[in-house]
Amino acid sequence: MSGQNWFVYPVENGVELVIDSTDGDVHDAALEAFVAEYADFNIAAEYSINGGEVIHFVPAPADADAEAPQPRSAAETNGSTWA
């Protein structure tokens, strides 16, 4: 069998990558191609089907690359240890 063994289709809250193979090399190639096309998506679910796999992706949060907030000093929290 020649050609591509995967496809992507839109669903209500994201996209799904359907891989029509159990070969690890095909799986890796499909994920590599997906990430190149859809860089701002996160895996939400993954499940096996007969002879393949479906991976459900959702859009990454807009602030996913934002830095974590820095801890506040005691003066900023009025001496409380609860932030």
Short mmCIF file of N, CA and C in Angstrom, two decimals, residues 3 8 12 16 19 21 24 26-27 35 37-38 41-43 45-46 49 54 61-63 69 75 77-81:
data_model
loop_
_atom_site.label_atom_id
_atom_site.label_comp_id
_atom_site.label_asym_id
_atom_site.label_seq_id
_atom_site.Cartn_x
_atom_site.Cartn_y
_atom_site.Cartn_z
N GLY A 3 1.25 5.67 -0.29
CA GLY A 3 0.54 6.89 0.05
C GLY A 3 0.53 7.16 1.53
N VAL A 8 -6.51 14.30 8.73
CA VAL A 8 -6.99 15.19 9.80
C VAL A 8 -8.35 15.70 9.37
N GLU A 12 -16.19 19.51 16.28
CA GLU A 12 -16.80 20.69 16.90
C GLU A 12 -15.82 21.53 17.72
N GLU A 16 -9.27 16.04 14.67
CA GLU A 16 -8.84 14.69 15.00
C GLU A 16 -7.88 14.19 13.93
N ILE A 19 -4.97 7.86 12.27
CA ILE A 19 -3.81 7.14 11.74
C ILE A 19 -4.27 5.73 11.40
N SER A 21 -2.88 2.88 10.67
CA SER A 21 -1.75 1.96 10.71
C SER A 21 -1.36 1.72 12.16
N GLY A 24 4.74 1.91 14.07
CA GLY A 24 5.28 3.02 14.85
C GLY A 24 5.88 4.12 14.00
N VAL A 26 4.90 5.01 10.97
CA VAL A 26 3.78 5.76 10.40
C VAL A 26 3.20 6.69 11.46
N HIS A 27 3.05 6.19 12.68
CA HIS A 27 2.54 6.99 13.79
C HIS A 27 3.43 8.22 14.00
N VAL A 35 2.10 18.23 13.72
CA VAL A 35 2.70 19.34 14.49
C VAL A 35 3.21 20.43 13.55
N GLU A 37 1.86 21.32 10.80
CA GLU A 37 0.69 22.04 10.28
C GLU A 37 -0.13 22.72 11.38
N TYR A 38 -0.25 22.09 12.53
CA TYR A 38 -1.11 22.55 13.62
C TYR A 38 -0.28 22.72 14.90
N PHE A 41 -1.97 23.27 18.99
CA PHE A 41 -2.99 22.35 19.46
C PHE A 41 -2.41 21.43 20.53
N ASN A 42 -3.26 21.02 21.47
CA ASN A 42 -2.88 20.09 22.54
C ASN A 42 -3.70 18.81 22.41
N ILE A 43 -3.11 17.68 22.81
CA ILE A 43 -3.84 16.41 22.80
C ILE A 43 -4.87 16.42 23.92
N ALA A 45 -7.49 13.72 23.83
CA ALA A 45 -7.85 12.31 24.00
C ALA A 45 -7.15 11.50 22.92
N GLU A 46 -6.96 10.24 23.23
CA GLU A 46 -6.29 9.34 22.30
C GLU A 46 -6.90 7.95 22.49
N ILE A 49 -8.29 2.21 17.50
CA ILE A 49 -9.36 1.63 16.70
C ILE A 49 -8.77 0.40 16.02
N VAL A 54 -6.87 7.13 16.82
CA VAL A 54 -7.46 8.45 16.65
C VAL A 54 -6.97 9.32 17.80
N PRO A 61 -4.46 27.01 24.79
CA PRO A 61 -4.87 28.30 25.35
C PRO A 61 -4.01 29.42 24.78
N ALA A 62 -4.59 30.59 24.63
CA ALA A 62 -3.88 31.73 24.06
C ALA A 62 -2.67 32.12 24.89
N ASP A 63 -2.71 31.88 26.19
CA ASP A 63 -1.61 32.29 27.06
C ASP A 63 -0.70 31.12 27.42
N PRO A 69 3.26 33.19 37.13
CA PRO A 69 3.36 34.35 38.02
C PRO A 69 4.44 34.13 39.08
N ALA A 75 5.08 41.43 52.21
CA ALA A 75 4.57 42.81 52.20
C ALA A 75 3.43 42.96 51.20
N THR A 77 1.32 40.67 50.37
CA THR A 77 0.16 39.89 50.81
C THR A 77 -0.26 40.25 52.23
N ASN A 78 0.21 41.39 52.74
CA ASN A 78 -0.11 41.86 54.10
C ASN A 78 0.31 40.84 55.16
N GLY A 79 1.42 40.16 54.93
CA GLY A 79 1.94 39.21 55.90
C GLY A 79 1.30 37.83 55.83
N SER A 80 0.25 37.68 55.05
CA SER A 80 -0.41 36.38 54.93
C SER A 80 0.42 35.44 54.07
N THR A 81 0.42 34.18 54.42
CA THR A 81 1.10 33.19 53.58
C THR A 81 0.17 32.67 52.50
#
